[in-house]
mmCIF file with all atom_site columns, C-alpha atoms in Angstrom:
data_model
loop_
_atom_site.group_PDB
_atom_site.id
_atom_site.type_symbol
_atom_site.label_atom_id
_atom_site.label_alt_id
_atom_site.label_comp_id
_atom_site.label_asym_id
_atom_site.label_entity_id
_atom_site.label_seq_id
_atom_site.pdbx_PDB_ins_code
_atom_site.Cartn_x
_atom_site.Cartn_y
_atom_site.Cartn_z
_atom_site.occupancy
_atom_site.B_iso_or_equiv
_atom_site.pdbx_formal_charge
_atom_site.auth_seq_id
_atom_site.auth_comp_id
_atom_site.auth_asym_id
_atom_site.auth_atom_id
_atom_site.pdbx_PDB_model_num
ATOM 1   C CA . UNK A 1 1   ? 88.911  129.496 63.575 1.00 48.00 ? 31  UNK A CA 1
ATOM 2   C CA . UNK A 1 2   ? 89.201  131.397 66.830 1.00 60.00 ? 32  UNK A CA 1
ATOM 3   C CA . UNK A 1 3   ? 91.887  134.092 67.152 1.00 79.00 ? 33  UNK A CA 1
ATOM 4   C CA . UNK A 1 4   ? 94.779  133.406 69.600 1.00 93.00 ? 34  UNK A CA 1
ATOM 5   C CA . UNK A 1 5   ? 97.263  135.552 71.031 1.00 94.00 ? 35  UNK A CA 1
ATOM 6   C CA . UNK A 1 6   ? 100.828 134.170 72.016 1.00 96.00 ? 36  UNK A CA 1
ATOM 7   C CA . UNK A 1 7   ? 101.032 136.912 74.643 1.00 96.00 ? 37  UNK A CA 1
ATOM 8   C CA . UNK A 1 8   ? 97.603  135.708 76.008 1.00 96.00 ? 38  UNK A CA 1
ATOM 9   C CA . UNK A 1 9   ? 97.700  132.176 76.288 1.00 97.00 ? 39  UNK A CA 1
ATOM 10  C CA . UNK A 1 10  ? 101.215 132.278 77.303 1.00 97.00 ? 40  UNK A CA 1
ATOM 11  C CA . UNK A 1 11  ? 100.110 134.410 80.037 1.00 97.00 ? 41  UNK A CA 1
ATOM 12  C CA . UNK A 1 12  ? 97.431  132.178 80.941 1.00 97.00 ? 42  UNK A CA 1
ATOM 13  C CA . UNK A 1 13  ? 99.207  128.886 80.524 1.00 97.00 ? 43  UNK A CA 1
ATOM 14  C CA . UNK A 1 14  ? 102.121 130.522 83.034 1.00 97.00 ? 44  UNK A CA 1
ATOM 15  C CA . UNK A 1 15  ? 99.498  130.195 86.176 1.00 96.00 ? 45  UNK A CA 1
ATOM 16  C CA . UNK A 1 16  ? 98.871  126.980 85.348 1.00 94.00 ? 46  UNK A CA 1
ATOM 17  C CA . UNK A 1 17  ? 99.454  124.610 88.269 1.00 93.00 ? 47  UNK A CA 1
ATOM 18  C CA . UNK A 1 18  ? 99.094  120.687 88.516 1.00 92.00 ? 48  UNK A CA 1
ATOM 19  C CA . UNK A 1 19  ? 95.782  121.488 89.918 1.00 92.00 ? 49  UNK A CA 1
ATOM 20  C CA . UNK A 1 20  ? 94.822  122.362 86.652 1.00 93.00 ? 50  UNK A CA 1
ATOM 21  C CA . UNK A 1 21  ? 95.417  120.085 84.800 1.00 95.00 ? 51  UNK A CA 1
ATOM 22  C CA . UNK A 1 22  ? 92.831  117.403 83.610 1.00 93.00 ? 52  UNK A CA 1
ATOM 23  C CA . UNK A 1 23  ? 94.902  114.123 83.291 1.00 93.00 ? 53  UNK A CA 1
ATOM 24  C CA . UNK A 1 24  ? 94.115  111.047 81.782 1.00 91.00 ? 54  UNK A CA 1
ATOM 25  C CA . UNK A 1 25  ? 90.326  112.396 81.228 1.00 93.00 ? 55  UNK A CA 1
ATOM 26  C CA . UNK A 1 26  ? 91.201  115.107 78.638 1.00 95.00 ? 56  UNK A CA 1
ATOM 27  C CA . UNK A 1 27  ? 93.886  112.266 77.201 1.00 95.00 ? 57  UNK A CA 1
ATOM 28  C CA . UNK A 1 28  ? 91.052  109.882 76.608 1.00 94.00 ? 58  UNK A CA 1
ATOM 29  C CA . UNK A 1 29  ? 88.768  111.842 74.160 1.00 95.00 ? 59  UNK A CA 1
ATOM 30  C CA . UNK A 1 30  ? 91.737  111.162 71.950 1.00 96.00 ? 60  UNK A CA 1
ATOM 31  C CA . UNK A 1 31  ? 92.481  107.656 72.933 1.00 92.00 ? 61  UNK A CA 1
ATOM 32  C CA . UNK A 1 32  ? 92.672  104.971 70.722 1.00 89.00 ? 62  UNK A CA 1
ATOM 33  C CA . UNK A 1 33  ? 89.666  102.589 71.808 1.00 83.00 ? 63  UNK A CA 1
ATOM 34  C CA . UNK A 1 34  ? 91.637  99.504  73.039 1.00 79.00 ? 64  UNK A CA 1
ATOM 35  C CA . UNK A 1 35  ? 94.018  102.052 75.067 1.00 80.00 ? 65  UNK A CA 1
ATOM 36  C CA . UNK A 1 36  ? 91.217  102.962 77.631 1.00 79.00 ? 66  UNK A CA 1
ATOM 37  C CA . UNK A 1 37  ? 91.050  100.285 79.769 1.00 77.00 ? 67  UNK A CA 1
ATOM 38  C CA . UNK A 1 38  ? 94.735  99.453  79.564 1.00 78.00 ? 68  UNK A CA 1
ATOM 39  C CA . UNK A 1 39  ? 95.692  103.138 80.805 1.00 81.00 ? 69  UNK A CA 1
ATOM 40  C CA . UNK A 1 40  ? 93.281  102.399 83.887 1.00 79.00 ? 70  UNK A CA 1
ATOM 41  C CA . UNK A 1 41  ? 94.628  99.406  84.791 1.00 73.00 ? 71  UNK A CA 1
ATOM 42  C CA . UNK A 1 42  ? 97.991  100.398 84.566 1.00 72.00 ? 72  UNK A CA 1
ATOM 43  C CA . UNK A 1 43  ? 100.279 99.747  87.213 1.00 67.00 ? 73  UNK A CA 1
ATOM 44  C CA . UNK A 1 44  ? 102.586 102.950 87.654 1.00 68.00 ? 74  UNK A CA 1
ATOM 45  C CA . UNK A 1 45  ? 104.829 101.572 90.376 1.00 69.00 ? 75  UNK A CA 1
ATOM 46  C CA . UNK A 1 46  ? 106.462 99.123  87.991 1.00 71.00 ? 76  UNK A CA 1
ATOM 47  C CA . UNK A 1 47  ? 109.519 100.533 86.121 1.00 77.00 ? 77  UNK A CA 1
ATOM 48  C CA . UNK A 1 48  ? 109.224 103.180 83.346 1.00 84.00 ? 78  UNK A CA 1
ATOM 49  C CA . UNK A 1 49  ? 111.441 104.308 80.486 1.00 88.00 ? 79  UNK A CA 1
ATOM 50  C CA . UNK A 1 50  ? 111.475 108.382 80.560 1.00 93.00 ? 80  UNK A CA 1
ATOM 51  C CA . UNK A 1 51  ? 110.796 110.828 78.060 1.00 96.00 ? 81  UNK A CA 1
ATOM 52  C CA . UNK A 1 52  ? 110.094 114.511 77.249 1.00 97.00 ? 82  UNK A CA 1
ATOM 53  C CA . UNK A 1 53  ? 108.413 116.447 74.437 1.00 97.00 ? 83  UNK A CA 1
ATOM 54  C CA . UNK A 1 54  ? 107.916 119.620 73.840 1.00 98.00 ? 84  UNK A CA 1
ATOM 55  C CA . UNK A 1 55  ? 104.826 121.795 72.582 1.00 98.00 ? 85  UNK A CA 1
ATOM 56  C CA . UNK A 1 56  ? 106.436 124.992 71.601 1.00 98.00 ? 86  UNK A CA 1
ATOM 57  C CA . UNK A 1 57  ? 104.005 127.951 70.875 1.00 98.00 ? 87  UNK A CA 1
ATOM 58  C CA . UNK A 1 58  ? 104.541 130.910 68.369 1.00 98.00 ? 88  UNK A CA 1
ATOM 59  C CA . UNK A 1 59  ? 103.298 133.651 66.193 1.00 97.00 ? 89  UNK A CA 1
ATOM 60  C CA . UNK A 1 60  ? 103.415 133.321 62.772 1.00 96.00 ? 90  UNK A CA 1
ATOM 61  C CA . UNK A 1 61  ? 101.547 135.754 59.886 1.00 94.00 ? 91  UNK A CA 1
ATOM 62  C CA . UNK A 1 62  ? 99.051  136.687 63.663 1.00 94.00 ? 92  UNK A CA 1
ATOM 63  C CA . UNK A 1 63  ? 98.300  132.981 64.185 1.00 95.00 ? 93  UNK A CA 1
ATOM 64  C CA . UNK A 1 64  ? 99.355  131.342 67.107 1.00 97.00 ? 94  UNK A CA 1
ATOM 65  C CA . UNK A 1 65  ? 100.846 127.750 66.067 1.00 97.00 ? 95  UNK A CA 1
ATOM 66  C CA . UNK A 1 66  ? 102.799 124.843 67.557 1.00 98.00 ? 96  UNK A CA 1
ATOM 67  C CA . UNK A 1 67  ? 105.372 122.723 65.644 1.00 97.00 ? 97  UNK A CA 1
ATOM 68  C CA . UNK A 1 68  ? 104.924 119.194 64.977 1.00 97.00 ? 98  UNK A CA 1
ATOM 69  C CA . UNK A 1 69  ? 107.352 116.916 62.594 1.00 94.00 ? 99  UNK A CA 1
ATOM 70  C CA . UNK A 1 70  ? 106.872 113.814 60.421 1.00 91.00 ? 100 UNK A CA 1
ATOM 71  C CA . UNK A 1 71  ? 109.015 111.200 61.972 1.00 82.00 ? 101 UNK A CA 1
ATOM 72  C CA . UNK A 1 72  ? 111.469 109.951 59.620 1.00 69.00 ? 102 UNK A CA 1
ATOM 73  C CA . UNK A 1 73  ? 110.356 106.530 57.355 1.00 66.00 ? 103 UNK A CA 1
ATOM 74  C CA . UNK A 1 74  ? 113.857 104.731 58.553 1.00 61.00 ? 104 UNK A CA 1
ATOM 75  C CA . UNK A 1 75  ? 112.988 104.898 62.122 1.00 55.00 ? 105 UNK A CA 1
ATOM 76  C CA . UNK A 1 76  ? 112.788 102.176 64.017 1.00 52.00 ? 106 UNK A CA 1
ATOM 77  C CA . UNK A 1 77  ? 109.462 102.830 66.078 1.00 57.00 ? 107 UNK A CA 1
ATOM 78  C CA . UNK A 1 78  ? 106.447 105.054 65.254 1.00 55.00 ? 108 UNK A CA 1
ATOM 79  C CA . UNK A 1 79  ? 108.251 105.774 61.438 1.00 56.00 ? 109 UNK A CA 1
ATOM 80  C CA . UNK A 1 80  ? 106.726 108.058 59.626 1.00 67.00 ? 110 UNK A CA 1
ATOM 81  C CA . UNK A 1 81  ? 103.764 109.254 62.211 1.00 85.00 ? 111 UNK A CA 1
ATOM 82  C CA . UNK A 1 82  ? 103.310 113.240 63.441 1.00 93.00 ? 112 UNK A CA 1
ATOM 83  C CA . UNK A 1 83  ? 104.611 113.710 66.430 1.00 93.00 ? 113 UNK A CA 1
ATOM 84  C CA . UNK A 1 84  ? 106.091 117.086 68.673 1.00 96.00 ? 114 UNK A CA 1
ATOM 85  C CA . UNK A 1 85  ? 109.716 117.138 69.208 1.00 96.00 ? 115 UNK A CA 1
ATOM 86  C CA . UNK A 1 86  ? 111.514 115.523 72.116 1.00 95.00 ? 116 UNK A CA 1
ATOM 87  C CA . UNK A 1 87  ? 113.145 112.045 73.118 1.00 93.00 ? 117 UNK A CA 1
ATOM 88  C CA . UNK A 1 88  ? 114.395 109.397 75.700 1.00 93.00 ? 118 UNK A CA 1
ATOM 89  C CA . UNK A 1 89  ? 115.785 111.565 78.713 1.00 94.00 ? 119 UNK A CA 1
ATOM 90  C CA . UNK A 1 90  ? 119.449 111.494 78.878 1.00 94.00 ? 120 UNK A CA 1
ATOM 91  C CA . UNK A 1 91  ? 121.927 110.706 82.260 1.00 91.00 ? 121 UNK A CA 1
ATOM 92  C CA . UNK A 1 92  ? 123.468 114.086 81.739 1.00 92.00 ? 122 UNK A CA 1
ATOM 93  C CA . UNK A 1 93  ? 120.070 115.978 81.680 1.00 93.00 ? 123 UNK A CA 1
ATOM 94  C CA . UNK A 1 94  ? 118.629 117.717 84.686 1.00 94.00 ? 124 UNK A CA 1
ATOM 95  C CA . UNK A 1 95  ? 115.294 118.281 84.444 1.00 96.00 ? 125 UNK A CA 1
ATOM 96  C CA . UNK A 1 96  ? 112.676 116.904 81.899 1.00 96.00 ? 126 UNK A CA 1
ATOM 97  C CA . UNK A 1 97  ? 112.539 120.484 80.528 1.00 97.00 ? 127 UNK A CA 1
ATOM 98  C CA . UNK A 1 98  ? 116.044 120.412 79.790 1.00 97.00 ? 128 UNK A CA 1
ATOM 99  C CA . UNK A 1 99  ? 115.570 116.542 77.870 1.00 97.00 ? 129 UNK A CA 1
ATOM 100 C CA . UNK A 1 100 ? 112.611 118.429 75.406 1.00 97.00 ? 130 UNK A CA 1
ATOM 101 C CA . UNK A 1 101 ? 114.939 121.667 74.792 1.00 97.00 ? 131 UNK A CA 1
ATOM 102 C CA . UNK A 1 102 ? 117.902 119.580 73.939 1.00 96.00 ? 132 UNK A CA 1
ATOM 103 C CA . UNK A 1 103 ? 116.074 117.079 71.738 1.00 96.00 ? 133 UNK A CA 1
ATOM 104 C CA . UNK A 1 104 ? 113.977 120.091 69.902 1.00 97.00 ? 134 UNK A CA 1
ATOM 105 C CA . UNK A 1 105 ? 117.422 121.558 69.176 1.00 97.00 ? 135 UNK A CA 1
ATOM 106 C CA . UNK A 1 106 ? 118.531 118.365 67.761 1.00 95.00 ? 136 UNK A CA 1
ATOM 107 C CA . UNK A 1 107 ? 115.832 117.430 65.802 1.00 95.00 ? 137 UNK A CA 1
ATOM 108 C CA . UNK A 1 108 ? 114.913 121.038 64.428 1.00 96.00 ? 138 UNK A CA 1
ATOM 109 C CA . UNK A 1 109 ? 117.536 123.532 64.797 1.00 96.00 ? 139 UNK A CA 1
ATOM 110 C CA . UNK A 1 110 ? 115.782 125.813 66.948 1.00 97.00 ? 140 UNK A CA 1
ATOM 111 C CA . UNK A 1 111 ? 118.204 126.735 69.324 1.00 97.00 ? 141 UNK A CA 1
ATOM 112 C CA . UNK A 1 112 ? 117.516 125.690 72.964 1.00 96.00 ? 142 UNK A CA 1
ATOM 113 C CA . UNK A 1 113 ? 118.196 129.349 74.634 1.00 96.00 ? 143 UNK A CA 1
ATOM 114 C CA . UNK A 1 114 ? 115.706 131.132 72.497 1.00 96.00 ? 144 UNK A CA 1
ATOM 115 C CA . UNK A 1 115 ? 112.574 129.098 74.511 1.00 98.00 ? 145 UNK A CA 1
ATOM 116 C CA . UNK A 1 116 ? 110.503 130.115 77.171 1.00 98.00 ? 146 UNK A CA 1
ATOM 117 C CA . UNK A 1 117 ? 108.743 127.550 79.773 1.00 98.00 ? 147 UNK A CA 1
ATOM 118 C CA . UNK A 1 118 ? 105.186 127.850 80.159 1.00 98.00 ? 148 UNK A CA 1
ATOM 119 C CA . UNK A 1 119 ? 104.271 125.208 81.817 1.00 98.00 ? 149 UNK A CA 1
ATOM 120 C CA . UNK A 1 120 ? 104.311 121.237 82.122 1.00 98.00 ? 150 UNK A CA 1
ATOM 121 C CA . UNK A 1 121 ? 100.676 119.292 81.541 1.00 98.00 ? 151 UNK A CA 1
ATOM 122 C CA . UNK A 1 122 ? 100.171 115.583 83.089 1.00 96.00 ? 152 UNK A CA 1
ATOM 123 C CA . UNK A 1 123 ? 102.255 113.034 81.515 1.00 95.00 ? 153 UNK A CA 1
ATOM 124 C CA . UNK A 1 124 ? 101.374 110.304 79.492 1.00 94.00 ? 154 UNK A CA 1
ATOM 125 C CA . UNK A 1 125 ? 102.017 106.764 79.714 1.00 90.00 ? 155 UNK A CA 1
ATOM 126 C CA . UNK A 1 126 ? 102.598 104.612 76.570 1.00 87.00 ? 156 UNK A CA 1
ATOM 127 C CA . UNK A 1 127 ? 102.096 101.012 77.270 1.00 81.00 ? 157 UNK A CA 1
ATOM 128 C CA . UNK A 1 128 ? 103.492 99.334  73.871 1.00 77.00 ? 158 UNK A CA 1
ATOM 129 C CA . UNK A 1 129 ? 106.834 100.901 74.506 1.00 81.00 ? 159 UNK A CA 1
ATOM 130 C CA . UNK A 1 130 ? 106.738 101.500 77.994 1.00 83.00 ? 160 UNK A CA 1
ATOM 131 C CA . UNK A 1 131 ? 107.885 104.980 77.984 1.00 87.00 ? 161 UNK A CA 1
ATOM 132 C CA . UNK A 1 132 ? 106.457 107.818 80.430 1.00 92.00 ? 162 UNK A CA 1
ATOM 133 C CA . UNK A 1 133 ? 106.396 110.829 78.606 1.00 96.00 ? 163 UNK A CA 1
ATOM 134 C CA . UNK A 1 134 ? 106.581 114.179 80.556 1.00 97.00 ? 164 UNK A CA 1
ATOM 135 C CA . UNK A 1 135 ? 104.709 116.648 78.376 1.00 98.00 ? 165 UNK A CA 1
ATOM 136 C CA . UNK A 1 136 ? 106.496 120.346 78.164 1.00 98.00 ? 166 UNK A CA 1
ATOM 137 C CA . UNK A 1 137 ? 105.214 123.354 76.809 1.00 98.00 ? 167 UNK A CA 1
ATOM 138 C CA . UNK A 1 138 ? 107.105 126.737 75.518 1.00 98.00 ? 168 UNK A CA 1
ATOM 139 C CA . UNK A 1 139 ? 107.141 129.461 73.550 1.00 98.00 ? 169 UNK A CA 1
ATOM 140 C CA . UNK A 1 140 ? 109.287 131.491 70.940 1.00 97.00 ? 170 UNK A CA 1
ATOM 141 C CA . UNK A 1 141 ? 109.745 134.669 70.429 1.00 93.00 ? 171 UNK A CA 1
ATOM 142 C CA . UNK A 1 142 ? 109.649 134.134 66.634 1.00 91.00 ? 172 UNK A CA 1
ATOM 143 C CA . UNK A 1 143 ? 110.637 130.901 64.756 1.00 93.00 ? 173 UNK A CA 1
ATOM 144 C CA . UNK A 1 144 ? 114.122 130.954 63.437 1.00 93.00 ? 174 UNK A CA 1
ATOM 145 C CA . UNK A 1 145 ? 115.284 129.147 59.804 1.00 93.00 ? 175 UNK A CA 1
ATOM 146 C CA . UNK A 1 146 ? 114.934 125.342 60.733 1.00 95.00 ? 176 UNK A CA 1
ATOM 147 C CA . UNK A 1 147 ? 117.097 123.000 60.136 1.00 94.00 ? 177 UNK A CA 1
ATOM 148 C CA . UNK A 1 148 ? 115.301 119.620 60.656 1.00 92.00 ? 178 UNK A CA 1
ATOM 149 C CA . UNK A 1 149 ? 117.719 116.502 61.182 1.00 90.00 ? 179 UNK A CA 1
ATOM 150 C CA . UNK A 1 150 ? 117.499 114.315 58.153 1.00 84.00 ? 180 UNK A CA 1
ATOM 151 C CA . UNK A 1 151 ? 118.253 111.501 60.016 1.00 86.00 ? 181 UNK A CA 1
ATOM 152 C CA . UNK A 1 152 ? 115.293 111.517 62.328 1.00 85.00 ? 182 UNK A CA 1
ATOM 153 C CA . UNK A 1 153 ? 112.548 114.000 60.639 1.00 88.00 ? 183 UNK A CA 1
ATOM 154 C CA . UNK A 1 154 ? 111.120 113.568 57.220 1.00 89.00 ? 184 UNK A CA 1
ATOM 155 C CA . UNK A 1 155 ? 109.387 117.101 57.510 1.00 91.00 ? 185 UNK A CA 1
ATOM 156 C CA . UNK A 1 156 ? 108.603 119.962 59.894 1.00 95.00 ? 186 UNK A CA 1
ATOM 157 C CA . UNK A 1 157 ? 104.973 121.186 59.986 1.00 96.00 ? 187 UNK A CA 1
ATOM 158 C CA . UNK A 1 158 ? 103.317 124.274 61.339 1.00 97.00 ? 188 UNK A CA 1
ATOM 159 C CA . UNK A 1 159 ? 99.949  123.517 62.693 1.00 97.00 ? 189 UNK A CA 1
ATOM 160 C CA . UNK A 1 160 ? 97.923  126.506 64.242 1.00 97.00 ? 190 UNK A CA 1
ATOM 161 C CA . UNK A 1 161 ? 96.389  125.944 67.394 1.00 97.00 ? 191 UNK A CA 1
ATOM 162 C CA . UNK A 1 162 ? 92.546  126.806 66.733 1.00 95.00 ? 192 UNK A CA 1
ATOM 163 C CA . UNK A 1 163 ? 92.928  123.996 64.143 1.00 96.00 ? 193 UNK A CA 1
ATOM 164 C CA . UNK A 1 164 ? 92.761  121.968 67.376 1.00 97.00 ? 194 UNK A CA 1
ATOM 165 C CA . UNK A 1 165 ? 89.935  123.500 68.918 1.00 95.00 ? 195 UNK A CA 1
ATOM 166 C CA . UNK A 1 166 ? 87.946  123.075 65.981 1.00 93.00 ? 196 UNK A CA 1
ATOM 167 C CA . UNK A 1 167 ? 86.241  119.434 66.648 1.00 92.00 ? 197 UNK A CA 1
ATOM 168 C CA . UNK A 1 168 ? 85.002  119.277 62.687 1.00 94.00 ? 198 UNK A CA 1
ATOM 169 C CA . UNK A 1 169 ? 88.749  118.152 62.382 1.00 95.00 ? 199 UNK A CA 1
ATOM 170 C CA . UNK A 1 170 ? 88.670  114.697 64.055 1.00 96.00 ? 200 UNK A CA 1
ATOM 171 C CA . UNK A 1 171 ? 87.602  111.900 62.615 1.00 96.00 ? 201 UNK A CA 1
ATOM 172 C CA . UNK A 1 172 ? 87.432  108.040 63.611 1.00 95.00 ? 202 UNK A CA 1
ATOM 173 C CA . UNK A 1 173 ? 90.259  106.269 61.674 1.00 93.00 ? 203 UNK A CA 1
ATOM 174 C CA . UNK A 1 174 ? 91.530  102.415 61.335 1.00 91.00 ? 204 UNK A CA 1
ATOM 175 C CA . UNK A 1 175 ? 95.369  102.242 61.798 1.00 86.00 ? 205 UNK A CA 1
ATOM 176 C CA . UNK A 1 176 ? 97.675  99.162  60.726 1.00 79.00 ? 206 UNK A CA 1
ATOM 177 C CA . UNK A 1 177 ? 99.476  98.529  64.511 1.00 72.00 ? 207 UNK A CA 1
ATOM 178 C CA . UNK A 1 178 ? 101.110 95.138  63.348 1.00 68.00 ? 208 UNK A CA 1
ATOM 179 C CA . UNK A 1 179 ? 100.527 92.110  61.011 1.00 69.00 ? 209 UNK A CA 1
ATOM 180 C CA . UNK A 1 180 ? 96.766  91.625  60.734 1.00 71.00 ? 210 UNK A CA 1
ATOM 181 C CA . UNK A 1 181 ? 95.938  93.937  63.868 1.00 77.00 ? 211 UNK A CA 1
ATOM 182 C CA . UNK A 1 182 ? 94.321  97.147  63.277 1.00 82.00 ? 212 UNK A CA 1
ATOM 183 C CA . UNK A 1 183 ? 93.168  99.758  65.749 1.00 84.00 ? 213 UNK A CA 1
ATOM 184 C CA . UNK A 1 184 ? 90.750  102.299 66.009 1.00 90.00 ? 214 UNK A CA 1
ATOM 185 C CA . UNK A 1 185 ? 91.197  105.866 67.049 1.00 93.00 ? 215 UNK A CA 1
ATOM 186 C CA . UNK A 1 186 ? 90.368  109.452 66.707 1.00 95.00 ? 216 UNK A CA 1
ATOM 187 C CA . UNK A 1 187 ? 92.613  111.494 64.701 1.00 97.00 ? 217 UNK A CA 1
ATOM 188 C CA . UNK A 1 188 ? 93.033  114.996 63.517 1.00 97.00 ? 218 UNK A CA 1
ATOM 189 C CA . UNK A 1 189 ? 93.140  115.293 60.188 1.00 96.00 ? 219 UNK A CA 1
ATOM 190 C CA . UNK A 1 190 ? 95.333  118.597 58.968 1.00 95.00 ? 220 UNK A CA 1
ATOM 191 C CA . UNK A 1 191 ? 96.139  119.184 55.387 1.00 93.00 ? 221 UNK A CA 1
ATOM 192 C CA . UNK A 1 192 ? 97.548  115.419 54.606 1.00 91.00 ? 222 UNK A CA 1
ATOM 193 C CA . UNK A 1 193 ? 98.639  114.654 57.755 1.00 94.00 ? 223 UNK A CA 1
ATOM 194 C CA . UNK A 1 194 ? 97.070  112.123 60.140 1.00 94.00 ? 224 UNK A CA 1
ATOM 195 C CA . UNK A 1 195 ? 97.831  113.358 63.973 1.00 96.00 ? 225 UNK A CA 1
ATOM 196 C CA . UNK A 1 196 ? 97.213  110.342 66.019 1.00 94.00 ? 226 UNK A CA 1
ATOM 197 C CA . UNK A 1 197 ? 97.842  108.280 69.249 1.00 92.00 ? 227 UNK A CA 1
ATOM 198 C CA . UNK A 1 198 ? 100.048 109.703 71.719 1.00 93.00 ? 228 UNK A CA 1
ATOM 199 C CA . UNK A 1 199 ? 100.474 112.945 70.027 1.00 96.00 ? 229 UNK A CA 1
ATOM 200 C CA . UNK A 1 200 ? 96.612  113.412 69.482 1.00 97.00 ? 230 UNK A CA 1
ATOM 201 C CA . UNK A 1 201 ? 96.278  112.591 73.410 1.00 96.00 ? 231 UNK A CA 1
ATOM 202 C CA . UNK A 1 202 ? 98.472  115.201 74.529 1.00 97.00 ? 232 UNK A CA 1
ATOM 203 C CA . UNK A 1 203 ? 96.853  118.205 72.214 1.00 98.00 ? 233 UNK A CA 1
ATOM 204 C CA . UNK A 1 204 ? 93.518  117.015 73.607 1.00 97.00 ? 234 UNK A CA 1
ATOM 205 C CA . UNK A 1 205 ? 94.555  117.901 77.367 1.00 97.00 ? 235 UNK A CA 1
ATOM 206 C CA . UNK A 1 206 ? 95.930  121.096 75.955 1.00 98.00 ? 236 UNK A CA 1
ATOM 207 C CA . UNK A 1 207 ? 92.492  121.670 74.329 1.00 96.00 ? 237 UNK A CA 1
ATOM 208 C CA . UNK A 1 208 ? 90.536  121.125 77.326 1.00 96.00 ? 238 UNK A CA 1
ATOM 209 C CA . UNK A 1 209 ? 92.517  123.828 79.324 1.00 96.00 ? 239 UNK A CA 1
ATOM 210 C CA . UNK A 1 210 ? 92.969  126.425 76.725 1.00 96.00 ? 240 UNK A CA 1
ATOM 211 C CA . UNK A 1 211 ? 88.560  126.184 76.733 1.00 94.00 ? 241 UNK A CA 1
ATOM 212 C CA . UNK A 1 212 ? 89.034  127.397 80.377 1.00 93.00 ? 242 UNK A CA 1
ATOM 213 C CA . UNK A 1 213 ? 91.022  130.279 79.150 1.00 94.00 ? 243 UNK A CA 1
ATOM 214 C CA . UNK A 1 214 ? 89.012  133.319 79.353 1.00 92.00 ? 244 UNK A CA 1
ATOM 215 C CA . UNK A 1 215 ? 88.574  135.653 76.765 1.00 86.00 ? 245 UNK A CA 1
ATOM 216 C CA . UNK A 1 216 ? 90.930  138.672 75.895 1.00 77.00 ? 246 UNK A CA 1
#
């Protein structure tokens, strides 16, 4: 796996602009194969419900890695699936950086103060639930004891971030999406978790810019 610095890709991520960014194309390679068309033909004047994640980067043993969390079995959408930390933007918020900061405190202990903004990639639309997601991304100086809310996450994982770049790690998978319906997609496949869907779409844009990152 290729060796990543958090001082270097932070740095580089930091002069990211919108321009950058590679949109629904770098979403795509991890699409689900029904989803194409539908994110085409989307309509994105009609009304949206609004969200924000957050990909938070940091060092751990030398290796750069992001944290992701199992979403709780009791939940009532997406139970059980890997996901990044974050939730429905709240009336009091001010910013969608403040809605993934507040929500990754809530749902992991880390305490919103100790991150850094890097940068914000495109966001992602998810039709079945009609949410817009604004994707976030920050860093930590180191990771502090976590204290993952039972209520919402089943399990915190550490994922490095040349795991990602590696594409020996994605394989074509058949997901259960409803009674009789399944759907295929592309998935990551780390230890024995399955990183899928929305999730998979947003580490693929992040992929596809950290390739234009030049060397150290």
């Amino acid at each position: 796996m290729q060796k990543l610095s958090i001082y270097h890709v932070s740095s580089f991520l930091k002069k990211t602009t919108e321009a950058d960014l590679l949109g629904l194309e770098a979403q795509l390679k991890m699409a689900p194969t029904l989803r194409e068309k539908e994110l085409r033909l989307v309509n994105s004047n009609l009304p949206r419900r609004l969200s924000a994640i957050l990909i938070i980067l940091f060092m751990e043993d030398g290796v750069l890695k992001t944290l992701m969390m199992k979403r709780s079995s009791n939940l009532n959408h997406h139970a059980g699936q890997i996901s990044f930390p974050g939730g429905q933007v709240d009336k009091d918020d001010r910013s969608p950086w403040e809605t993934a900061i507040r929500e990754t405190e809530e749902e992991t202990g880390i305490d919103r103060n100790g991150i850094t903004f890097l940068t914000k990639l495109s966001d992602l639309f998810i039709p079945p639930s009609n949410f817009n997601v604004n994707v976030m991304v920050g860093s930590l100086k180191e990771l502090p004891k976590l204290t993952p809310n039972s209520e919402e996450v089943d399990d915190l994982i550490k994922v490095p971030i040349s795991f990602f770049l590696e594409e020996e790690h994605i394989q074509n998978m058949n997901f259960e999406v409803g009674e009789d319906r399944m759907l295929e997609a592309p998935a990551y496949l780390f230890n024995e978790h399955i990183i899928w869907g929305a999730s998979a779409m947003m580490i693929s844009e992040l992929v596809e810019i950290l390739k234009k990152m030049p060397a150290e």
